[in-house]
mmCIF file of N, CA and C in Angstrom:
data_model
loop_
_atom_site.group_PDB
_atom_site.id
_atom_site.type_symbol
_atom_site.label_atom_id
_atom_site.label_comp_id
_atom_site.label_asym_id
_atom_site.label_seq_id
_atom_site.Cartn_x
_atom_site.Cartn_y
_atom_site.Cartn_z
ATOM 1 N N MET A 16 140.001 66.359 72.714
ATOM 2 C CA MET A 16 139.520 67.858 73.402
ATOM 3 C C MET A 16 138.403 68.431 72.510
ATOM 4 N N ALA A 17 137.475 68.771 73.437
ATOM 5 C CA ALA A 17 136.494 69.415 72.925
ATOM 6 C C ALA A 17 136.983 71.290 72.846
ATOM 7 N N LYS A 18 136.363 71.600 71.546
ATOM 8 C CA LYS A 18 136.908 72.518 71.594
ATOM 9 C C LYS A 18 135.345 74.303 71.555
ATOM 10 N N PHE A 19 135.759 75.117 72.018
ATOM 11 C CA PHE A 19 134.560 76.147 72.380
ATOM 12 C C PHE A 19 135.036 77.522 71.767
ATOM 13 N N GLU A 20 133.855 77.665 70.652
ATOM 14 C CA GLU A 20 134.555 79.035 70.227
ATOM 15 C C GLU A 20 132.766 79.940 70.957
ATOM 16 N N ALA A 21 132.738 81.368 70.849
ATOM 17 C CA ALA A 21 131.766 81.966 70.574
ATOM 18 C C ALA A 21 132.094 83.072 69.785
ATOM 19 N N LYS A 22 130.855 83.645 69.396
ATOM 20 C CA LYS A 22 130.980 84.860 68.439
ATOM 21 C C LYS A 22 130.129 85.697 68.799
ATOM 22 N N GLY A 23 129.996 87.187 68.917
ATOM 23 C CA GLY A 23 129.305 88.293 68.723
ATOM 24 C C GLY A 23 128.944 88.237 70.375
ATOM 25 N N ILE A 24 130.104 87.855 71.527
ATOM 26 C CA ILE A 24 129.617 88.342 72.524
ATOM 27 C C ILE A 24 130.026 89.974 72.619
ATOM 28 N N ASP A 25 131.384 89.959 72.470
ATOM 29 C CA ASP A 25 131.530 91.671 72.276
ATOM 30 C C ASP A 25 130.437 92.775 71.830
ATOM 31 N N GLU A 26 129.669 92.119 71.139
ATOM 32 C CA GLU A 26 128.192 93.130 70.451
ATOM 33 C C GLU A 26 127.435 92.720 71.569
ATOM 34 N N MET A 27 127.028 91.552 72.245
ATOM 35 C CA MET A 27 125.679 91.011 72.925
ATOM 36 C C MET A 27 126.273 92.108 74.042
ATOM 37 N N MET A 28 127.596 92.313 74.591
ATOM 38 C CA MET A 28 128.401 93.416 75.967
ATOM 39 C C MET A 28 127.789 94.279 75.717
ATOM 40 N N GLN A 29 128.163 94.906 73.985
ATOM 41 C CA GLN A 29 127.719 96.463 74.132
ATOM 42 C C GLN A 29 126.580 96.734 74.046
ATOM 43 N N GLU A 30 125.457 95.640 73.502
ATOM 44 C CA GLU A 30 123.777 96.286 73.717
ATOM 45 C C GLU A 30 123.368 96.088 74.777
ATOM 46 N N LEU A 31 123.963 95.306 76.064
ATOM 47 C CA LEU A 31 123.752 95.349 77.371
ATOM 48 C C LEU A 31 123.984 96.512 77.871
ATOM 49 N N ASN A 32 125.146 96.894 77.545
ATOM 50 C CA ASN A 32 125.414 97.887 78.515
ATOM 51 C C ASN A 32 124.383 99.650 78.313
ATOM 52 N N ALA A 33 124.372 99.872 76.437
ATOM 53 C CA ALA A 33 123.875 100.624 76.425
ATOM 54 C C ALA A 33 121.745 100.648 76.988
ATOM 55 N N LEU A 34 121.934 99.174 77.052
ATOM 56 C CA LEU A 34 120.080 99.616 78.018
ATOM 57 C C LEU A 34 120.103 100.254 78.667
ATOM 58 N N LYS A 35 121.119 100.865 79.920
ATOM 59 C CA LYS A 35 120.828 102.017 80.630
ATOM 60 C C LYS A 35 120.016 101.494 81.945
ATOM 61 N N ALA A 36 120.820 100.146 82.228
ATOM 62 C CA ALA A 36 120.251 99.003 83.134
ATOM 63 C C ALA A 36 119.606 100.849 85.157
ATOM 64 N N GLU A 37 120.542 101.170 85.278
ATOM 65 C CA GLU A 37 120.574 101.471 86.142
ATOM 66 C C GLU A 37 119.483 102.829 85.744
ATOM 67 N N GLU A 38 118.409 102.899 85.328
ATOM 68 C CA GLU A 38 117.845 104.107 84.631
ATOM 69 C C GLU A 38 116.414 103.093 84.653
ATOM 70 N N ILE A 39 116.051 101.892 83.404
ATOM 71 C CA ILE A 39 115.059 101.081 83.624
ATOM 72 C C ILE A 39 114.911 100.522 84.511
ATOM 73 N N ALA A 40 115.767 99.778 85.616
ATOM 74 C CA ALA A 40 115.299 98.887 86.585
ATOM 75 C C ALA A 40 114.668 99.614 88.089
ATOM 76 N N PRO A 41 114.856 101.046 88.279
ATOM 77 C CA PRO A 41 113.969 101.365 89.415
ATOM 78 C C PRO A 41 112.309 102.011 88.596
ATOM 79 N N ARG A 42 112.232 102.503 87.911
ATOM 80 C CA ARG A 42 111.430 102.326 87.042
ATOM 81 C C ARG A 42 110.495 101.082 86.719
ATOM 82 N N MET A 43 111.352 100.281 86.208
ATOM 83 C CA MET A 43 110.133 99.170 86.401
ATOM 84 C C MET A 43 109.584 98.738 88.213
ATOM 85 N N LEU A 44 110.807 98.649 88.629
ATOM 86 C CA LEU A 44 109.845 98.521 90.236
ATOM 87 C C LEU A 44 108.989 99.220 90.209
ATOM 88 N N GLU A 45 109.023 100.760 90.052
ATOM 89 C CA GLU A 45 108.312 101.953 90.859
ATOM 90 C C GLU A 45 107.112 101.344 90.052
ATOM 91 N N GLU A 46 106.622 101.005 88.673
ATOM 92 C CA GLU A 46 105.491 100.985 87.771
ATOM 93 C C GLU A 46 104.982 99.641 88.515
ATOM 94 N N SER A 47 105.748 98.788 88.607
ATOM 95 C CA SER A 47 104.767 97.274 89.179
ATOM 96 C C SER A 47 104.807 97.499 90.430
ATOM 97 N N VAL A 48 105.129 98.127 91.631
ATOM 98 C CA VAL A 48 104.845 97.644 93.021
ATOM 99 C C VAL A 48 103.818 98.431 93.494
ATOM 100 N N PRO A 49 102.614 98.755 92.818
ATOM 101 C CA PRO A 49 101.302 99.077 93.198
ATOM 102 C C PRO A 49 100.347 97.378 93.395
ATOM 103 N N ILE A 50 101.034 96.760 92.501
ATOM 104 C CA ILE A 50 100.039 95.479 91.874
ATOM 105 C C ILE A 50 100.269 94.854 93.020
ATOM 106 N N LEU A 51 101.676 94.677 94.082
ATOM 107 C CA LEU A 51 101.696 94.008 95.168
ATOM 108 C C LEU A 51 101.190 94.653 95.828
ATOM 109 N N GLU A 52 101.350 95.922 96.369
ATOM 110 C CA GLU A 52 100.989 96.466 97.758
ATOM 111 C C GLU A 52 99.609 96.917 97.654
ATOM 112 N N GLU A 53 98.577 96.334 96.614
ATOM 113 C CA GLU A 53 97.469 96.187 96.551
ATOM 114 C C GLU A 53 96.670 94.434 97.062
ATOM 115 N N ALA A 54 97.931 93.661 96.592
ATOM 116 C CA ALA A 54 98.177 91.884 97.398
ATOM 117 C C ALA A 54 97.841 92.221 98.560
ATOM 118 N N VAL A 55 99.059 92.780 99.201
ATOM 119 C CA VAL A 55 99.056 92.762 100.625
ATOM 120 C C VAL A 55 97.807 93.528 101.155
ATOM 121 N N LYS A 56 97.564 94.626 100.929
ATOM 122 C CA LYS A 56 96.466 95.231 101.239
ATOM 123 C C LYS A 56 95.282 93.962 102.108
ATOM 124 N N ILE A 57 95.207 92.889 100.490
ATOM 125 C CA ILE A 57 94.017 92.468 100.725
ATOM 126 C C ILE A 57 93.856 91.532 101.627
ATOM 127 N N GLU A 58 95.073 90.759 101.009
ATOM 128 C CA GLU A 58 95.533 89.585 102.144
ATOM 129 C C GLU A 58 95.619 90.084 104.037
ATOM 130 N N VAL A 59 95.841 91.561 103.888
ATOM 131 C CA VAL A 59 95.932 92.145 105.349
ATOM 132 C C VAL A 59 94.727 92.069 105.969
ATOM 133 N N GLY A 60 94.099 92.795 105.058
ATOM 134 C CA GLY A 60 92.573 93.025 104.764
ATOM 135 C C GLY A 60 91.608 91.603 106.200
ATOM 136 N N LYS A 61 92.125 90.649 105.337
ATOM 137 C CA LYS A 61 91.293 89.929 105.787
ATOM 138 C C LYS A 61 91.539 89.382 107.709
ATOM 139 N N HIS A 62 92.612 89.375 107.965
ATOM 140 C CA HIS A 62 93.241 89.818 109.525
ATOM 141 C C HIS A 62 92.815 91.081 110.368
ATOM 142 N N LYS A 63 91.952 92.035 109.695
ATOM 143 C CA LYS A 63 92.051 93.380 110.513
ATOM 144 C C LYS A 63 91.109 93.576 111.264
ATOM 145 N N ASP A 64 91.723 93.780 112.568
ATOM 146 C CA ASP A 64 91.223 94.437 113.937
ATOM 147 C C ASP A 64 90.837 95.683 113.856
ATOM 148 N N THR A 65 91.708 96.751 114.080
ATOM 149 C CA THR A 65 91.814 98.028 114.297
ATOM 150 C C THR A 65 91.462 98.716 113.036
ATOM 151 N N GLY A 66 92.384 98.371 112.348
ATOM 152 C CA GLY A 66 93.014 98.631 110.525
ATOM 153 C C GLY A 66 93.587 99.576 110.507
ATOM 154 N N ASP A 67 94.197 99.638 111.702
ATOM 155 C CA ASP A 67 95.548 100.632 111.477
ATOM 156 C C ASP A 67 97.159 100.053 110.649
ATOM 157 N N MET A 68 96.880 98.885 111.356
ATOM 158 C CA MET A 68 98.166 98.230 110.141
ATOM 159 C C MET A 68 97.921 98.265 108.905
ATOM 160 N N HIS A 69 96.186 98.178 108.532
ATOM 161 C CA HIS A 69 95.905 98.184 106.568
ATOM 162 C C HIS A 69 96.306 99.470 106.077
ATOM 163 N N GLU A 70 95.930 100.528 107.014
ATOM 164 C CA GLU A 70 96.602 101.361 106.661
ATOM 165 C C GLU A 70 97.718 102.189 106.466
ATOM 166 N N SER A 71 98.228 101.553 106.667
ATOM 167 C CA SER A 71 99.627 102.379 107.256
ATOM 168 C C SER A 71 100.278 100.941 106.558
ATOM 169 N N ILE A 72 100.127 100.776 105.435
ATOM 170 C CA ILE A 72 101.011 99.676 104.221
ATOM 171 C C ILE A 72 100.878 100.521 103.159
ATOM 172 N N ARG A 73 102.009 100.768 103.150
ATOM 173 C CA ARG A 73 102.693 101.356 101.825
ATOM 174 C C ARG A 73 104.252 100.498 101.068
ATOM 175 N N ALA A 74 104.314 101.555 100.379
ATOM 176 C CA ALA A 74 105.566 101.168 99.417
ATOM 177 C C ALA A 74 106.658 102.178 99.350
ATOM 178 N N THR A 75 108.133 101.899 99.835
ATOM 179 C CA THR A 75 108.928 102.794 99.640
ATOM 180 C C THR A 75 109.539 102.816 97.778
ATOM 181 N N LYS A 76 109.879 104.104 98.002
ATOM 182 C CA LYS A 76 110.722 104.168 96.741
ATOM 183 C C LYS A 76 111.833 103.235 96.549
ATOM 184 N N ALA A 77 112.385 102.870 95.274
ATOM 185 C CA ALA A 77 113.305 102.283 94.545
ATOM 186 C C ALA A 77 114.953 102.657 95.192
ATOM 187 N N ASN A 78 115.343 101.834 96.071
ATOM 188 C CA ASN A 78 116.657 101.910 96.494
ATOM 189 C C ASN A 78 117.327 100.811 95.485
ATOM 190 N N ARG A 79 119.149 101.150 95.557
ATOM 191 C CA ARG A 79 119.969 100.512 95.630
ATOM 192 C C ARG A 79 120.691 100.097 96.453
ATOM 193 N N ASN A 80 121.251 98.673 96.771
ATOM 194 C CA ASN A 80 122.123 98.109 97.814
ATOM 195 C C ASN A 80 123.089 97.197 96.608
ATOM 196 N N LYS A 81 124.111 96.534 97.573
ATOM 197 C CA LYS A 81 125.315 95.930 96.774
ATOM 198 C C LYS A 81 124.561 94.807 95.621
ATOM 199 N N ASN A 82 123.355 94.528 96.386
ATOM 200 C CA ASN A 82 122.610 93.391 95.276
ATOM 201 C C ASN A 82 121.743 94.140 94.354
ATOM 202 N N GLY A 83 121.726 95.170 94.183
ATOM 203 C CA GLY A 83 120.764 95.829 93.072
ATOM 204 C C GLY A 83 119.542 96.498 93.433
ATOM 205 N N TYR A 84 118.726 96.810 92.890
ATOM 206 C CA TYR A 84 117.283 97.629 93.105
ATOM 207 C C TYR A 84 116.499 97.414 93.991
ATOM 208 N N TYR A 85 115.765 97.694 95.015
ATOM 209 C CA TYR A 85 114.835 97.159 94.872
ATOM 210 C C TYR A 85 114.043 97.894 96.118
ATOM 211 N N ILE A 86 112.586 97.242 96.236
ATOM 212 C CA ILE A 86 111.396 98.014 96.969
ATOM 213 C C ILE A 86 110.848 97.463 98.040
ATOM 214 N N CYS A 87 110.652 98.091 99.132
ATOM 215 C CA CYS A 87 109.845 97.630 100.389
ATOM 216 C C CYS A 87 108.322 97.713 99.972
ATOM 217 N N VAL A 88 107.531 97.084 100.584
ATOM 218 C CA VAL A 88 106.263 96.668 100.609
ATOM 219 C C VAL A 88 105.435 96.708 102.393
ATOM 220 N N ARG A 89 105.668 98.093 103.200
ATOM 221 C CA ARG A 89 105.011 97.311 104.359
ATOM 222 C C ARG A 89 104.576 98.276 105.253
ATOM 223 N N PRO A 90 103.804 97.740 106.373
ATOM 224 C CA PRO A 90 103.518 99.025 107.157
ATOM 225 C C PRO A 90 104.447 99.684 107.593
ATOM 226 N N THR A 91 103.655 100.968 108.101
ATOM 227 C CA THR A 91 104.806 102.075 108.736
ATOM 228 C C THR A 91 104.250 102.808 109.639
ATOM 229 N N GLY A 92 104.549 103.101 111.169
ATOM 230 C CA GLY A 92 104.164 103.817 112.115
ATOM 231 C C GLY A 92 103.676 103.250 113.162
ATOM 232 N N TYR A 93 103.294 103.671 113.939
ATOM 233 C CA TYR A 93 102.228 103.077 115.230
ATOM 234 C C TYR A 93 100.869 102.751 115.092
ATOM 235 N N ALA A 94 100.671 101.653 115.931
ATOM 236 C CA ALA A 94 99.584 101.562 116.477
ATOM 237 C C ALA A 94 98.826 102.737 116.714
ATOM 238 N N SER A 95 97.526 103.397 116.910
ATOM 239 C CA SER A 95 96.967 103.817 117.211
ATOM 240 C C SER A 95 96.776 103.470 119.411
ATOM 241 N N LEU A 96 97.351 104.972 119.686
ATOM 242 C CA LEU A 96 97.669 104.351 121.291
ATOM 243 C C LEU A 96 96.271 104.669 121.986
ATOM 244 N N LYS A 97 94.893 105.476 120.816
ATOM 245 C CA LYS A 97 93.654 105.366 122.083
ATOM 246 C C LYS A 97 92.917 104.187 121.723
ATOM 247 N N LYS A 98 93.334 102.787 121.308
ATOM 248 C CA LYS A 98 92.629 101.913 121.208
ATOM 249 C C LYS A 98 93.470 100.830 121.809
ATOM 250 N N TRP A 99 92.785 100.286 122.826
ATOM 251 C CA TRP A 99 93.568 99.577 123.669
ATOM 252 C C TRP A 99 94.463 98.245 123.092
ATOM 253 N N LYS A 100 93.822 97.990 121.816
ATOM 254 C CA LYS A 100 94.244 96.293 121.687
ATOM 255 C C LYS A 100 95.237 96.388 121.330
ATOM 256 N N ASN A 101 95.457 97.642 121.001
ATOM 257 C CA ASN A 101 96.947 97.718 119.749
ATOM 258 C C ASN A 101 97.827 98.777 120.893
ATOM 259 N N SER A 102 98.041 98.004 122.571
ATOM 260 C CA SER A 102 99.029 98.502 123.202
ATOM 261 C C SER A 102 98.860 96.896 123.963
ATOM 262 N N ARG A 103 100.164 97.696 124.766
ATOM 263 C CA ARG A 103 100.736 96.404 126.027
ATOM 264 C C ARG A 103 101.219 96.803 126.726
ATOM 265 N N LYS A 104 101.412 95.856 128.126
ATOM 266 C CA LYS A 104 102.129 96.562 129.241
ATOM 267 C C LYS A 104 103.085 95.588 129.239
ATOM 268 N N LYS A 105 104.514 95.794 129.716
ATOM 269 C CA LYS A 105 105.813 94.945 130.123
ATOM 270 C C LYS A 105 105.589 94.550 130.978
ATOM 271 N N ARG A 106 104.980 95.410 132.107
ATOM 272 C CA ARG A 106 104.760 94.687 133.197
ATOM 273 C C ARG A 106 103.825 95.274 133.859
ATOM 274 N N ARG A 107 103.003 94.331 135.076
ATOM 275 C CA ARG A 107 101.871 94.706 135.862
ATOM 276 C C ARG A 107 102.000 95.864 136.236
ATOM 277 N N GLY A 108 101.148 97.325 135.998
ATOM 278 C CA GLY A 108 100.923 98.142 136.669
ATOM 279 C C GLY A 108 101.871 99.650 135.802
ATOM 280 N N ALA A 109 102.697 98.614 134.788
ATOM 281 C CA ALA A 109 103.342 100.080 133.427
ATOM 282 C C ALA A 109 102.109 100.667 133.364
ATOM 283 N N LYS A 110 102.900 101.675 132.407
ATOM 284 C CA LYS A 110 101.966 102.120 131.010
ATOM 285 C C LYS A 110 101.888 101.287 130.036
ATOM 286 N N ARG A 111 100.877 101.836 129.177
ATOM 287 C CA ARG A 111 100.786 101.109 127.869
ATOM 288 C C ARG A 111 101.770 101.884 126.809
ATOM 289 N N GLU A 112 101.982 100.948 126.312
ATOM 290 C CA GLU A 112 102.856 101.413 125.260
ATOM 291 C C GLU A 112 102.341 100.593 123.829
ATOM 292 N N ARG A 113 102.785 101.959 122.460
ATOM 293 C CA ARG A 113 101.888 101.940 121.616
ATOM 294 C C ARG A 113 102.687 100.555 121.088
ATOM 295 N N VAL A 114 102.023 99.483 120.133
ATOM 296 C CA VAL A 114 103.050 98.524 119.264
ATOM 297 C C VAL A 114 103.214 99.726 117.814
ATOM 298 N N ARG A 115 104.532 98.758 117.268
ATOM 299 C CA ARG A 115 104.929 99.254 115.853
ATOM 300 C C ARG A 115 103.911 98.313 114.429
ATOM 301 N N ASN A 116 103.467 98.774 113.597
ATOM 302 C CA ASN A 116 102.361 98.013 112.874
ATOM 303 C C ASN A 116 103.767 97.346 112.545
ATOM 304 N N MET A 117 105.019 97.708 111.962
ATOM 305 C CA MET A 117 105.316 96.785 111.534
ATOM 306 C C MET A 117 105.479 94.765 111.857
ATOM 307 N N GLU A 118 105.736 95.565 113.344
ATOM 308 C CA GLU A 118 106.182 94.345 114.698
ATOM 309 C C GLU A 118 104.350 93.463 114.383
ATOM 310 N N LYS A 119 103.478 94.118 114.317
ATOM 311 C CA LYS A 119 102.396 92.884 114.585
ATOM 312 C C LYS A 119 102.061 92.398 113.131
ATOM 313 N N LEU A 120 102.933 93.332 112.060
ATOM 314 C CA LEU A 120 102.700 92.358 110.731
ATOM 315 C C LEU A 120 103.257 90.699 110.972
ATOM 316 N N VAL A 121 104.428 91.266 111.406
ATOM 317 C CA VAL A 121 105.421 90.168 111.648
ATOM 318 C C VAL A 121 104.928 88.768 112.910
ATOM 319 N N TYR A 122 103.965 89.524 113.734
ATOM 320 C CA TYR A 122 103.523 88.397 114.422
ATOM 321 C C TYR A 122 102.142 87.589 113.682
ATOM 322 N N LEU A 123 101.296 88.383 112.824
ATOM 323 C CA LEU A 123 100.650 87.989 111.890
ATOM 324 C C LEU A 123 101.320 86.798 110.904
ATOM 325 N N GLU A 124 102.038 87.279 110.322
ATOM 326 C CA GLU A 124 103.086 85.930 109.491
ATOM 327 C C GLU A 124 103.599 85.499 110.098
ATOM 328 N N TYR A 125 104.379 85.341 110.891
ATOM 329 C CA TYR A 125 105.222 83.829 111.398
ATOM 330 C C TYR A 125 104.236 83.726 113.132
ATOM 331 N N GLY A 126 103.401 84.545 113.949
ATOM 332 C CA GLY A 126 103.050 83.757 114.753
ATOM 333 C C GLY A 126 103.449 83.811 116.100
ATOM 334 N N THR A 127 102.945 83.483 116.694
ATOM 335 C CA THR A 127 103.695 84.046 118.358
ATOM 336 C C THR A 127 103.368 82.355 118.849
ATOM 337 N N SER A 128 103.888 82.263 120.163
ATOM 338 C CA SER A 128 103.692 81.589 121.143
ATOM 339 C C SER A 128 102.277 81.125 121.392
ATOM 340 N N ARG A 129 100.975 82.186 121.380
ATOM 341 C CA ARG A 129 100.118 82.361 121.751
ATOM 342 C C ARG A 129 98.785 82.341 120.680
ATOM 343 N N GLN A 130 99.693 82.282 119.363
ATOM 344 C CA GLN A 130 99.239 82.750 118.079
ATOM 345 C C GLN A 130 99.485 82.077 116.831
ATOM 346 N N THR A 131 98.588 81.407 115.689
ATOM 347 C CA THR A 131 99.262 80.919 115.194
ATOM 348 C C THR A 131 99.867 82.016 113.860
ATOM 349 N N ALA A 132 100.492 81.328 112.815
ATOM 350 C CA ALA A 132 100.829 81.840 111.713
ATOM 351 C C ALA A 132 99.949 82.140 110.651
ATOM 352 N N ARG A 133 99.876 83.240 110.073
ATOM 353 C CA ARG A 133 99.388 83.698 109.015
ATOM 354 C C ARG A 133 100.093 83.885 108.389
ATOM 355 N N PRO A 134 100.358 83.562 107.395
ATOM 356 C CA PRO A 134 101.570 84.018 106.516
ATOM 357 C C PRO A 134 101.052 85.335 105.487
ATOM 358 N N VAL A 135 100.669 86.513 105.667
ATOM 359 C CA VAL A 135 100.121 87.101 104.633
ATOM 360 C C VAL A 135 100.820 87.665 103.654
ATOM 361 N N LEU A 136 101.615 87.759 104.068
ATOM 362 C CA LEU A 136 103.045 88.156 102.645
ATOM 363 C C LEU A 136 103.321 87.058 101.838
ATOM 364 N N THR A 137 103.128 86.082 102.277
ATOM 365 C CA THR A 137 103.525 84.752 101.490
ATOM 366 C C THR A 137 102.821 84.736 100.321
ATOM 367 N N ARG A 138 101.533 84.630 101.033
ATOM 368 C CA ARG A 138 100.464 84.514 100.110
ATOM 369 C C ARG A 138 99.963 85.730 99.110
ATOM 370 N N ALA A 139 100.224 86.978 99.478
ATOM 371 C CA ALA A 139 99.905 88.160 98.567
ATOM 372 C C ALA A 139 101.384 88.176 97.707
ATOM 373 N N VAL A 140 102.381 87.769 97.728
ATOM 374 C CA VAL A 140 104.008 87.844 97.305
ATOM 375 C C VAL A 140 103.259 86.272 96.128
ATOM 376 N N ASN A 141 103.471 85.437 96.561
ATOM 377 C CA ASN A 141 102.669 84.352 95.664
ATOM 378 C C ASN A 141 101.573 84.730 94.626
ATOM 379 N N LYS A 142 100.741 85.303 95.398
ATOM 380 C CA LYS A 142 99.121 85.637 94.265
ATOM 381 C C LYS A 142 99.683 86.677 93.220
ATOM 382 N N ALA A 143 100.216 87.865 93.501
ATOM 383 C CA ALA A 143 100.984 88.829 92.819
ATOM 384 C C ALA A 143 102.030 89.277 91.747
ATOM 385 N N GLU A 144 103.000 87.531 91.672
ATOM 386 C CA GLU A 144 104.255 87.749 91.524
ATOM 387 C C GLU A 144 103.593 87.380 89.745
ATOM 388 N N GLY A 145 103.240 86.422 89.496
ATOM 389 C CA GLY A 145 102.802 86.600 87.874
ATOM 390 C C GLY A 145 102.441 88.052 87.810
ATOM 391 N N ALA A 146 101.409 88.524 87.689
ATOM 392 C CA ALA A 146 101.156 89.968 87.626
ATOM 393 C C ALA A 146 102.216 90.998 87.618
ATOM 394 N N VAL A 147 102.877 90.812 88.827
ATOM 395 C CA VAL A 147 104.273 92.009 88.623
ATOM 396 C C VAL A 147 105.677 91.324 87.511
ATOM 397 N N VAL A 148 105.345 90.105 87.231
ATOM 398 C CA VAL A 148 106.523 90.267 86.389
ATOM 399 C C VAL A 148 106.238 90.660 85.428
ATOM 400 N N ARG A 149 104.655 90.369 84.286
ATOM 401 C CA ARG A 149 104.322 90.674 83.264
ATOM 402 C C ARG A 149 104.275 92.234 83.497
ATOM 403 N N LYS A 150 104.292 92.813 84.389
ATOM 404 C CA LYS A 150 104.111 94.825 84.265
ATOM 405 C C LYS A 150 105.589 95.345 84.086
ATOM 406 N N MET A 151 106.606 94.427 84.681
ATOM 407 C CA MET A 151 107.836 94.842 84.714
ATOM 408 C C MET A 151 108.334 94.170 83.240
ATOM 409 N N GLN A 152 107.872 93.708 82.271
ATOM 410 C CA GLN A 152 108.424 93.005 81.173
ATOM 411 C C GLN A 152 108.414 93.856 80.218
ATOM 412 N N GLU A 153 106.788 94.447 80.832
ATOM 413 C CA GLU A 153 105.931 95.306 79.476
ATOM 414 C C GLU A 153 106.932 96.774 79.990
ATOM 415 N N VAL A 154 107.201 96.896 81.102
ATOM 416 C CA VAL A 154 107.489 98.009 81.074
ATOM 417 C C VAL A 154 109.209 98.213 80.455
ATOM 418 N N PHE A 155 110.366 96.940 80.695
ATOM 419 C CA PHE A 155 111.451 96.989 80.264
ATOM 420 C C PHE A 155 111.384 97.242 78.377
ATOM 421 N N ASP A 156 109.996 96.286 77.742
ATOM 422 C CA ASP A 156 109.832 96.473 76.727
ATOM 423 C C ASP A 156 109.786 97.485 75.913
ATOM 424 N N ARG A 157 109.187 98.598 76.980
ATOM 425 C CA ARG A 157 108.671 99.632 76.755
ATOM 426 C C ARG A 157 109.680 100.654 76.614
ATOM 427 N N GLU A 158 110.730 100.784 77.384
ATOM 428 C CA GLU A 158 111.763 101.416 77.558
ATOM 429 C C GLU A 158 113.318 100.756 76.473
ATOM 430 N N VAL A 159 113.245 100.224 76.286
ATOM 431 C CA VAL A 159 113.919 99.260 75.174
ATOM 432 C C VAL A 159 113.512 99.511 74.178
ATOM 433 N N ASP A 160 112.266 99.753 73.870
ATOM 434 C CA ASP A 160 111.765 100.134 72.385
ATOM 435 C C ASP A 160 111.985 101.060 72.421
ATOM 436 N N ALA A 161 112.291 102.355 73.016
ATOM 437 C CA ALA A 161 111.851 103.582 72.852
ATOM 438 C C ALA A 161 113.564 104.064 72.668
ATOM 439 N N MET A 162 114.524 103.116 73.071
ATOM 440 C CA MET A 162 115.629 103.648 73.254
ATOM 441 C C MET A 162 116.670 103.998 71.503
#
């Protein structure tokens, strides 16, 4: 039978606990999210009609759930009611309704029965991934060195 022996695990666990990941993780996200936000705006801007959705794209603050910390980059609010292209009728003769900007982004990303998919979020994430990871690593190294 093979024998396995690990040395230094306790010391490594103490060092990891001392890192204060609860403080570092939100900083890493908040300092790197502008890169992703700009990439999303560039990709969405290529498909800009009225500009409502493009102008509404914002990043949230760092939040935590059971899986860890996260930040969302998404359009907020509704399209302008005064611009007829951004309203819809549910049935003939009904009043026009405003469309959520997030809804418009979903239609753009995944398409509809009448519109082909244009995966702007997928492209933006793929283009920004390297720069975001580098920025997060930079923040992590800076925080660890400061301890």
